[in-house]
Coordinates of C-alpha atoms and ligand atoms in Angstrom, one line a residue:
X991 CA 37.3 4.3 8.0
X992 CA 36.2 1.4 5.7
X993 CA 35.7 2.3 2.1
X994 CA 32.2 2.3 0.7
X995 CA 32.4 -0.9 -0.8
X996 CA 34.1 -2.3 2.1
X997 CA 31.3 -1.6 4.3
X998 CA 28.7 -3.2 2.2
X999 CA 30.7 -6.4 1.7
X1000 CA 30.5 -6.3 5.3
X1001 CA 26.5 -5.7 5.5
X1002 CA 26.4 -8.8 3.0
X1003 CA 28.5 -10.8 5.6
X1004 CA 26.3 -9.6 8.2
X1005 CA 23.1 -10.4 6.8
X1006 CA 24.2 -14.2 5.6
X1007 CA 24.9 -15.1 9.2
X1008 CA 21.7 -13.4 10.5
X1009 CA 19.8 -15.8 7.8
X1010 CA 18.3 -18.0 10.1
X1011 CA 17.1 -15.1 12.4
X1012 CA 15.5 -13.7 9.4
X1013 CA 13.6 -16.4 7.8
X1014 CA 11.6 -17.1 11.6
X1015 CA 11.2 -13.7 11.2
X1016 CA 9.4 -13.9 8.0
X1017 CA 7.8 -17.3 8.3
X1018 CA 6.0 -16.4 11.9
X1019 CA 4.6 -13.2 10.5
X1020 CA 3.7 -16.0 7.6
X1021 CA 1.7 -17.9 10.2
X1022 CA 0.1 -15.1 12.1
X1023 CA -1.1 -12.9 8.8
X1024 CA -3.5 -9.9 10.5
X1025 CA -5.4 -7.5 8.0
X1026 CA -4.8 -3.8 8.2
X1027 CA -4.8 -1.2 11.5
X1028 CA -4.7 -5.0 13.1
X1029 CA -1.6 -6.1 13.1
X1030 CA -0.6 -5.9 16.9
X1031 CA 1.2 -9.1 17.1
X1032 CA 3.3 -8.6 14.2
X1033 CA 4.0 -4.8 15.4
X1034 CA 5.1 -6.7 18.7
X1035 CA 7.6 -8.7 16.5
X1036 CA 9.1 -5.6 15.3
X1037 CA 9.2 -4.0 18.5
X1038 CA 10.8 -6.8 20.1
X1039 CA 13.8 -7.2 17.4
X1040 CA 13.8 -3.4 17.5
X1041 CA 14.3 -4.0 21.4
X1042 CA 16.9 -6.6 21.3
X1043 CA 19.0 -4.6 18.9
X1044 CA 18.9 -1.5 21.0
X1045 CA 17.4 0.8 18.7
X1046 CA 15.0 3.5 20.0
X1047 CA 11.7 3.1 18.7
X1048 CA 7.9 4.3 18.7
X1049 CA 4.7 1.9 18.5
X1050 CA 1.6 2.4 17.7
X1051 CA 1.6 5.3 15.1
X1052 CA -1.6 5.0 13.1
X1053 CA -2.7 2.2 15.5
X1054 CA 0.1 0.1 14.8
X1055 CA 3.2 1.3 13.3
X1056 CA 6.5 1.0 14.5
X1057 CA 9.0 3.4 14.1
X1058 CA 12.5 2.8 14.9
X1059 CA 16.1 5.2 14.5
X1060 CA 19.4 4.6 13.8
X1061 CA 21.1 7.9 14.7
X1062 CA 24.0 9.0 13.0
X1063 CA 26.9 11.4 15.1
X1064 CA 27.2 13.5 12.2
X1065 CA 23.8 15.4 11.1
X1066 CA 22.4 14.8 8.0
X1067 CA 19.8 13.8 6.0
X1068 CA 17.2 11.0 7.3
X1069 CA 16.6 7.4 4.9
X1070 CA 14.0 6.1 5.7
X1071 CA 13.5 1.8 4.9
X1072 CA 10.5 0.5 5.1
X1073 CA 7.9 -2.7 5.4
X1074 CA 4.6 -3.2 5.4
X1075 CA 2.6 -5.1 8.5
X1076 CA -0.8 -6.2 7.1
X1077 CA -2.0 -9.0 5.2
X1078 CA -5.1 -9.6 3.0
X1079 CA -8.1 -11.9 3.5
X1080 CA -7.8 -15.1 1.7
X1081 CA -9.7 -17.8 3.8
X1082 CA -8.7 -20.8 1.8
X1083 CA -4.8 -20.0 1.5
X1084 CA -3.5 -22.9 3.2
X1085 CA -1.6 -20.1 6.0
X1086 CA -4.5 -18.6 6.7
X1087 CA -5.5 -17.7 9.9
X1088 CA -8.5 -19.8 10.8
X1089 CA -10.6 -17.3 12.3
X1090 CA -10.3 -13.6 10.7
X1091 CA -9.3 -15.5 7.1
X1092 CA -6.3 -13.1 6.9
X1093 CA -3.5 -14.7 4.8
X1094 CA 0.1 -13.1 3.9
X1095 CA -0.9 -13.3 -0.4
X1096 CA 1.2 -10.3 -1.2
X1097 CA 4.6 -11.2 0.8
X1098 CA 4.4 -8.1 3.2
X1099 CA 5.8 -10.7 5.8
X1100 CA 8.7 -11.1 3.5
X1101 CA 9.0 -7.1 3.4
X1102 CA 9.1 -6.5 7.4
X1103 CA 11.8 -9.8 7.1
X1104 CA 14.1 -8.1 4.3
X1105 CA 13.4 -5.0 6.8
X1106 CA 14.4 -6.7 10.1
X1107 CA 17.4 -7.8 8.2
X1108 CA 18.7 -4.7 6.5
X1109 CA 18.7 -3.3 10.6
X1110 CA 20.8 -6.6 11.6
X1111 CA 23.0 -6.0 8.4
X1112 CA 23.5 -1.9 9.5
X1113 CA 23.5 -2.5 13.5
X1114 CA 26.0 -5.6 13.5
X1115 CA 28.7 -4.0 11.4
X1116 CA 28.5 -0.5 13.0
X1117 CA 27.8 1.1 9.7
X1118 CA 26.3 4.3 11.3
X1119 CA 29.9 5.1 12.2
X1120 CA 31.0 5.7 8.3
X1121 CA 27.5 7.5 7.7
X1122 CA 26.4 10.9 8.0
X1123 CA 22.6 11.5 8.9
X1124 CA 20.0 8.9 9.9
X1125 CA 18.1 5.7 9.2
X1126 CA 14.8 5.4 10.2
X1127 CA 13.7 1.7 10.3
X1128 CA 9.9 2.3 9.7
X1129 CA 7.1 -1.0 9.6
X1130 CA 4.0 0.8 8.3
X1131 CA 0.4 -0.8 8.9
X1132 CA -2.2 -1.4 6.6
X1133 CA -1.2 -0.8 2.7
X1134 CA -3.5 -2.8 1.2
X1135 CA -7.0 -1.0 0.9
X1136 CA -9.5 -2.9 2.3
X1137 CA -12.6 -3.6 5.3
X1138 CA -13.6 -0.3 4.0
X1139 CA -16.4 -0.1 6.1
X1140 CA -14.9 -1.3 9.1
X1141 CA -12.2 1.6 8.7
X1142 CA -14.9 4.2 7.6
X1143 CA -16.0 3.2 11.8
X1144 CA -12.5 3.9 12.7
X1145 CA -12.9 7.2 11.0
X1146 CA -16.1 8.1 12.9
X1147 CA -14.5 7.0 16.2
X1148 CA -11.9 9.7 15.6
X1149 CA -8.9 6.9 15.4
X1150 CA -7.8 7.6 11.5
X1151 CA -8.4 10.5 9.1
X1152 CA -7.5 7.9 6.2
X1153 CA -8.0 4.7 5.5
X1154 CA -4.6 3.8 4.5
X1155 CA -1.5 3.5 6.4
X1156 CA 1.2 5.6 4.8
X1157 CA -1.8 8.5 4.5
X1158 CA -2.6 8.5 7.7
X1159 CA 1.1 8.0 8.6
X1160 CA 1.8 11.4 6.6
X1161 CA -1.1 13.4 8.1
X1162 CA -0.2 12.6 11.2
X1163 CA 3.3 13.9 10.6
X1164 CA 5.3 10.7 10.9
X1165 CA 7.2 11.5 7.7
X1166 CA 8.2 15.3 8.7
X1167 CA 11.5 14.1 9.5
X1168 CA 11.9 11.8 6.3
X1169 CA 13.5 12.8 3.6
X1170 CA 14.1 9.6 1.5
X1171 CA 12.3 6.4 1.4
X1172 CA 12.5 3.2 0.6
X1173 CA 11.1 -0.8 0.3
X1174 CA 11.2 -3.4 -1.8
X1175 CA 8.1 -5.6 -2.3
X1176 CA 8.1 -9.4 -2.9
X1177 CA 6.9 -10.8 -6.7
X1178 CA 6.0 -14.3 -8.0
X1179 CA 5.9 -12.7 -11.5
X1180 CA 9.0 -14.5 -13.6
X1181 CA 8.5 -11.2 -16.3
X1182 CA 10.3 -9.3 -13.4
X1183 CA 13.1 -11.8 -12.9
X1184 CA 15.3 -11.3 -9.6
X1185 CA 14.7 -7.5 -9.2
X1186 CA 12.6 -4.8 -11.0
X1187 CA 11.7 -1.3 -10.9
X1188 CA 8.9 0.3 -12.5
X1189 CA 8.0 3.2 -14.4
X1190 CA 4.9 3.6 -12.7
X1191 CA 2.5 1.9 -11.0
X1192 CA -1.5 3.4 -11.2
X1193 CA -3.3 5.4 -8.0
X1194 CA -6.9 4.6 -7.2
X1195 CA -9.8 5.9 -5.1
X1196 CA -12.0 3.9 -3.2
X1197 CA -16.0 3.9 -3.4
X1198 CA -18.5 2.5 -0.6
X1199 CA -22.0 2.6 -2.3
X1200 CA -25.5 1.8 -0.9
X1201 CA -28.6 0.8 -2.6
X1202 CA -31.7 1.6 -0.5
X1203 CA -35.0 0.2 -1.9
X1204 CA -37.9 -1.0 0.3
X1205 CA -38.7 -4.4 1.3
X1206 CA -41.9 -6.3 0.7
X1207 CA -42.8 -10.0 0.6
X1208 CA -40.7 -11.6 -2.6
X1209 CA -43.7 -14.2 -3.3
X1210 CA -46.7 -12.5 -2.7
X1211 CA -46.4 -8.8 -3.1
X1212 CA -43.1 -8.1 -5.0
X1213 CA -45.0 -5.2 -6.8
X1214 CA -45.3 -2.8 -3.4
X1215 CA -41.3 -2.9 -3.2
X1216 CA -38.3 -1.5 -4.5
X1217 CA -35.4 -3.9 -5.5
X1218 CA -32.2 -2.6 -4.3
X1219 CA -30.2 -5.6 -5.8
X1220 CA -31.8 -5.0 -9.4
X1221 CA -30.8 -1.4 -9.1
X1222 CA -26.8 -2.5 -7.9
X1223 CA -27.2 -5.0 -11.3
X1224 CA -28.3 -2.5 -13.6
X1225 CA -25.4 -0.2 -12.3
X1226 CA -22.9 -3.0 -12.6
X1227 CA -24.0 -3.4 -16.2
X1228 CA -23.6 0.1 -16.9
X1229 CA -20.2 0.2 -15.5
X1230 CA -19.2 -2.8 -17.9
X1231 CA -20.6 -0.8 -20.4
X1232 CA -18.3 2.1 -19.7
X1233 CA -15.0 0.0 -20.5
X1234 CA -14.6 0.3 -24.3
X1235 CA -14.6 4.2 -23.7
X1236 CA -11.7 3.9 -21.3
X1237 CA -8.2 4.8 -23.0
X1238 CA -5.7 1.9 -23.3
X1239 CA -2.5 4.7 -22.1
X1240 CA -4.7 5.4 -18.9
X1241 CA -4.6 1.8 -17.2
X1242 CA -7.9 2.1 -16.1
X1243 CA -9.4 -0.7 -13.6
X1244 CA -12.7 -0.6 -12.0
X1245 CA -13.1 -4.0 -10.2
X1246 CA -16.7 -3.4 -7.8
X1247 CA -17.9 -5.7 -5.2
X1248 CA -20.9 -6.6 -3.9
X1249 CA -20.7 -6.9 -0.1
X1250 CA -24.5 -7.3 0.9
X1251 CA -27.0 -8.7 -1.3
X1252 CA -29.8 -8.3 0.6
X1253 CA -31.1 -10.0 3.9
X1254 CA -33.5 -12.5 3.4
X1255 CA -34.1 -14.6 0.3
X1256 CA -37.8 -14.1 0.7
X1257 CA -37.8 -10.1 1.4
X1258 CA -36.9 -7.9 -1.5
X1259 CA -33.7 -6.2 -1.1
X1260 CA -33.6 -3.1 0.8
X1261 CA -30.4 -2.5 1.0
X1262 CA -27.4 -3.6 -1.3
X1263 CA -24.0 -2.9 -0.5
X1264 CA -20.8 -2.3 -2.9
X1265 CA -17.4 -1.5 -2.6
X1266 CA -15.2 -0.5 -5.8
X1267 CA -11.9 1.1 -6.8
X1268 CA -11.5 3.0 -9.3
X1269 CA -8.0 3.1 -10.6
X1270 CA -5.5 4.8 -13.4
X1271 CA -2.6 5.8 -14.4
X1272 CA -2.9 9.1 -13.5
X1273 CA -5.2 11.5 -11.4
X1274 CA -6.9 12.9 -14.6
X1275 CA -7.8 9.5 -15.5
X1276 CA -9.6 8.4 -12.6
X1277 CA -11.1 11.4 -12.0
X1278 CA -12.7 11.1 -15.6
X1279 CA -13.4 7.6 -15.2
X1280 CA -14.9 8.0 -11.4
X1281 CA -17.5 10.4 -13.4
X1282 CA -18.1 7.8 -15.8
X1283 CA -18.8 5.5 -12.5
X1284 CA -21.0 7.6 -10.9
X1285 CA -23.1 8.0 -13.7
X1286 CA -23.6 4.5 -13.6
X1287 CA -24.4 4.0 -10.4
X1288 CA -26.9 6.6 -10.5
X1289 CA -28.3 4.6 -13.7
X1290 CA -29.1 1.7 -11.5
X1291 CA -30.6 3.8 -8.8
X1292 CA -32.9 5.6 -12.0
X1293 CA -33.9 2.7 -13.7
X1294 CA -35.6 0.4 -10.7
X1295 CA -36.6 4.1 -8.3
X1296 CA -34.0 3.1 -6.0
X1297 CA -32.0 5.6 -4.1
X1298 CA -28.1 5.2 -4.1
X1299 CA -25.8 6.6 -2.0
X1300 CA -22.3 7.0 -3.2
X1301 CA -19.4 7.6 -0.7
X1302 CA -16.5 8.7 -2.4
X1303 CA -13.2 8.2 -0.5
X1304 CA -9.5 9.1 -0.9
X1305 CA -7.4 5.9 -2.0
X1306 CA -3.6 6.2 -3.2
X1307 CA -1.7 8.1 -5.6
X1308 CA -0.1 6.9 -8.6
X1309 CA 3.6 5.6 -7.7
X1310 CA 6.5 7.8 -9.1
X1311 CA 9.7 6.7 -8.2
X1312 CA 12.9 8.6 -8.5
X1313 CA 14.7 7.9 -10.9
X1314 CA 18.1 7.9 -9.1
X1315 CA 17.2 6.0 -6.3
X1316 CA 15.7 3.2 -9.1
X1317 CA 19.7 3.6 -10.4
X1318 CA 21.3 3.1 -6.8
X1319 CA 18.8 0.0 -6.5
X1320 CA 19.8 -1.4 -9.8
X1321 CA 23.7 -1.0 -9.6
X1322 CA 23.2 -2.9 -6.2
X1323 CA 20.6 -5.8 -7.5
X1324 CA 23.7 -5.9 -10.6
X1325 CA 25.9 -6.6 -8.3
X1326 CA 24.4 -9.3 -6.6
X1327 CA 22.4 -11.3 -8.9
X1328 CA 24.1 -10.3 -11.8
X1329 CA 22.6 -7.8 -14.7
X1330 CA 20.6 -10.3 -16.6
X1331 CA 18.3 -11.1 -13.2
X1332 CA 17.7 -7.5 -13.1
X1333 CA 15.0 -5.4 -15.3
X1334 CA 13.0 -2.3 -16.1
X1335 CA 9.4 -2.9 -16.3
X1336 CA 6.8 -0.5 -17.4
X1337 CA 4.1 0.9 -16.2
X1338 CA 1.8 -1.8 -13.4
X1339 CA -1.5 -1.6 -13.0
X1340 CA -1.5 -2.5 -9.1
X1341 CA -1.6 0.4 -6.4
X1342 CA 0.3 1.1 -3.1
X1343 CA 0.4 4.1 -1.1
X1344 CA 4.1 4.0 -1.7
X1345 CA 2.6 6.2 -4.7
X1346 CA 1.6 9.1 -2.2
X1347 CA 5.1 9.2 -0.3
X1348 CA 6.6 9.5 -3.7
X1349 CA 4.3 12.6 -4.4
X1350 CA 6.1 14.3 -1.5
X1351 CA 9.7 13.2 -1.6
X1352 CA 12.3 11.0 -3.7
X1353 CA 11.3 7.8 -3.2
X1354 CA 11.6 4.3 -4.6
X1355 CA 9.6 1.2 -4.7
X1356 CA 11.1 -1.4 -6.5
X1357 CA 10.6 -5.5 -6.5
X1358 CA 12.2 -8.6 -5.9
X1359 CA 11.4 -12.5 -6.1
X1360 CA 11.3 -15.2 -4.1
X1361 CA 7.3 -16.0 -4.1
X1362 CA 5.3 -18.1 -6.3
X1363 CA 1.4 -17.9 -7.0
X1364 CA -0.7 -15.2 -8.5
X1365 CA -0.5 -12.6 -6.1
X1366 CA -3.8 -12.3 -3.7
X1367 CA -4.2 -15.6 -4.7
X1368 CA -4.9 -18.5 -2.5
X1369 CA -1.5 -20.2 -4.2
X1370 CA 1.0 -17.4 -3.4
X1371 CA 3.7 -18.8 -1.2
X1372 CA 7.4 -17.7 -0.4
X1373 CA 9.1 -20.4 -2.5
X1374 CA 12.6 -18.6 -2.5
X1375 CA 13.6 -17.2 1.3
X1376 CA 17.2 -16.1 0.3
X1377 CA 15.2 -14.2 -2.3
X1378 CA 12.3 -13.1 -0.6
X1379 CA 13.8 -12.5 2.7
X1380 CA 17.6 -12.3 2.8
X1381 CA 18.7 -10.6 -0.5
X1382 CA 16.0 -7.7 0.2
X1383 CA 17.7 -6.9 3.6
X1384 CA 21.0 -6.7 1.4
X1385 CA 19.6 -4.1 -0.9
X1386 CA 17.6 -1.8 1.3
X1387 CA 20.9 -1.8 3.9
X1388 CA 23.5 -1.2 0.7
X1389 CA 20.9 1.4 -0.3
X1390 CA 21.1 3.2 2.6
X1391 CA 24.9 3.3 2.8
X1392 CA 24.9 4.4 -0.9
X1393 CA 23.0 7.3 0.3
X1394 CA 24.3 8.0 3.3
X1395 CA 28.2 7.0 3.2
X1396 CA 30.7 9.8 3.7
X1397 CA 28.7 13.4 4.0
X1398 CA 26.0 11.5 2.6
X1399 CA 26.9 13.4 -0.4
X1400 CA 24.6 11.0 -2.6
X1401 CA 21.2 11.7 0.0
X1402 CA 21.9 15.4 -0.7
X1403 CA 22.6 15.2 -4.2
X1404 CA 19.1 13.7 -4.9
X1405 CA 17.6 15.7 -2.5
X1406 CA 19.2 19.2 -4.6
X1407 CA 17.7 17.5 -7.4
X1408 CA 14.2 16.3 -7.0
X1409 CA 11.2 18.2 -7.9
X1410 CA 8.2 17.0 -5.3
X1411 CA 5.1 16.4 -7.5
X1412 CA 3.3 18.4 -4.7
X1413 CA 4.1 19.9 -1.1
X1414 CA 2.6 17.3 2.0
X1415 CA -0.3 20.6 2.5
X1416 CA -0.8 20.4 -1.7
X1417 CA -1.1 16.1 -1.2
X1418 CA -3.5 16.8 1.9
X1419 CA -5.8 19.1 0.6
X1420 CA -5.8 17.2 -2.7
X1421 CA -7.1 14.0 -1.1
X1422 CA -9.1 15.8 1.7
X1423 CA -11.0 17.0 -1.2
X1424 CA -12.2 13.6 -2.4
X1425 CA -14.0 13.0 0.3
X1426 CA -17.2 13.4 -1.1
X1427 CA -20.9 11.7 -0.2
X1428 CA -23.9 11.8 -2.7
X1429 CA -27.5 10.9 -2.2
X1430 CA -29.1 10.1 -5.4
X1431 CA -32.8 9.7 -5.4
X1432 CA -33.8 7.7 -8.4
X1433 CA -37.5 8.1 -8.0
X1434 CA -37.4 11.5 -9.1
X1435 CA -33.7 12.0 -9.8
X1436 CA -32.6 14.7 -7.7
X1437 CA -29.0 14.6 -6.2
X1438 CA -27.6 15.6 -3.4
X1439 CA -23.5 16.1 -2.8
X1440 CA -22.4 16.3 0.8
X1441 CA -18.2 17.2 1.6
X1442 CA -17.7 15.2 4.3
Ligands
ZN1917 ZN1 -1.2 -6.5 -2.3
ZN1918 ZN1 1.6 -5.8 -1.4

């Protein structure tokens, strides 16, 4: 049997002479970016390298997730590494996709890369031989939080109970036979140098809001409607006015949209569309600040008689890594890039749904380099692919064998010692109970609240 460190010099080895394999991996999924619940072709691309490596594997788990297992002969506890499929919408990023607009400006293509390559890394050296337990190699659709109306249709056609991936993954029981996870996303911030955990990173919940007002000419008989678009302005004014009561310590970010305007440019608006998150650093902050919110939107709705109707949906819970699996990341980004590439960063004021797997089980969610741009920005761009693709398929495969080598004594060590923040029922009936639709009538400002 290979020592430890043996066995992960190896994995290095592997991975290097995989490197070309990896980077097509990376740049096609770079070329053919698909948005969320979408992303068949890249869930091909995964099924196919799952295929050529031999490892059993499921599709099409929360529309499009792939999951893949590397089975150990000795029982034991199941790792679980992971990358995300979907892109974001970004019509002017120079890799966009010309039709849907979707562009990779968050380097999840780098993610199921470092992924892909963590499996060449573990399957080429044998490395399930010197383990105990399992690795589960897991590409997980549609992190980032978006096309809320288009998955609120999705919803009513009985295809999700969420409207994000690792949720819906979770209610649907994909994660029962996980008991450690792990993925490493992609940064163009220099602040984090070559690798970074965090302390935390805040949750959100989503908002879809509708203005209804009535529609009359916009010329000659303004006076006989009701305009929804002044009523979405006065509410956006009122949420700006909210922001010096927020607390500094709770992160909060409440960034609204307005999706429809109205219809015509002679017709009053009759119907105004928004979309918002609402987002802190912990679930007593948003829920405090999602009041504040909804006050405002009712404002709007008061001031111009216009009704509102506010659909409140689940979104993602703050992230909470475990702490030892941040120290099992760190000695391995030590040793590669050397301590002084390597840093603890505070709390971020992003979300991932990362957060709600690590409300149910150790899990850790650290980041790496190898991208350049401001992220969702039209200029982000893998600048780095050793970084972004290659050295990420090192750590997630050295983290596995750090868990798992031997009895897997390290897996069960953490496992012995982490406290969940709350039980899979405890996280679903927590963001089941979000769900929540209001009518507000702002001609005489009754309300009504709807579970839904
Ligand atoms: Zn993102
Ligand atoms: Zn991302």
């Amino acid at each position: 049997m290979r020592t430890k460190e043996e066995l992960k010099q190896l994995i290095c080895e592997a991975v290097d002479r995989r490197r070309e394999e990896i980077e097509k991996i990376g740049d096609q999924i770079m070329e053919n970016p698909e948005l969320g619940f979408k992303e068949y072709k890249t869930a091909k691309l995964v099924s196919d390298t799952l295929k050529a490596f031999n490892i059993p594997h499921v599709t099409g788990l929360a529309i499009t997730g792939v999951k893949g297992v590397i089975s150990g002969q000795n029982p034991g506890p199941t790792v679980a590494l992971m990358g995300e499929l979907d892109s974001l919408l970004v019509s002017d990023h120079p890799h966009a996709d010309s039709q849907t607009g979707a562009a990779h400006a968050c380097g999840h293509n780098a993610q199921i890369a470092g992924l892909m390559g963590a499996m060449m890394g573990l399957v080429d050296t044998g490395a399930i031989d010197d383990l105990c337990g399992n690795i589960v190699i897991f590409a997980v659709p549609a992190e980032e939080y978006v096309e809320v109306e288009y998955r609120l249709g999705l919803m009513r056609e009985g295809k999700l109970r969420f409207l994000g991936g690792k949720p819906e993954l979770i209610q649907k029981g994909h994660f029962d036979d996980i008991n450690l996870a792990a993925m490493i996303h992609t940064h163009g911030s220099p602040e984090l140098r070559k690798a970074a955990v965090m302390q935390s990173c805040n949750g959100c919940i989503v908002k879809l809001i509708r203005y209804k007002g009535l529609a009359a000419h916009a010329g000659s008989s303004p006076h006989k409607g009701i305009n929804a678009l002044n009523a979405a302005h006065i509410a956006l004014a009122a949420i700006n006015a909210q922001r010096e009561m927020f607390k500094d310590e709770d992160a909060i970010r409440v960034h609204p949209i307005i999706t429809k305007g109205g219809d015509l440019v002679n017709v009053v608006p009759a119907d105004v569309r928004l979309e918002t998150f609402v987002r802190g650093k912990t679930n007593e902050a948003i829920m405090d600040a999602n009041i504040k919110v909804d006050r405002a939107l009712r404002a709007g709705a008061l001031a111009i008689g216009a009704g509102v109707e506010i659909n409140t949906l689940p979104g993602y819970m703050p992230l909470q890594d475990n702490r030892d699996l941040q120290n099992l990341f760190m000695q391995n980004a030590r040793n590669l890039f050397g301590a002084g590439a390597c840093t603890e960063a505070g709390h971020r004021t992003g979300s991932t749904d990362m957060g709600d797997i690590s409300h149910i089980m150790p899990a850790v969610h650290p980041s790496m380099s190898g991208a350049s741009g401001i992220s969702h920005g039209n200029d982000f761009m893998i600048s780095d692919k050793g970084m972004a693709y290659t050295a990420p398929a090192k750590a997630l495969a050295l983290m596995a064998v750090d868990l798992l080598y031997g009895n897997a004594e390290k897996a069960k060590e953490i496992q012995a010692q982490h406290k969940p923040i709350m039980s899979k029922a405890e996280y679903l009936s927590y963001q089941m109970r979000i769900f929540q639709k209001e009518i507000f009538d702002g001609e005489n400002g009754t309300s009504k609240k709807l579970n839904v």
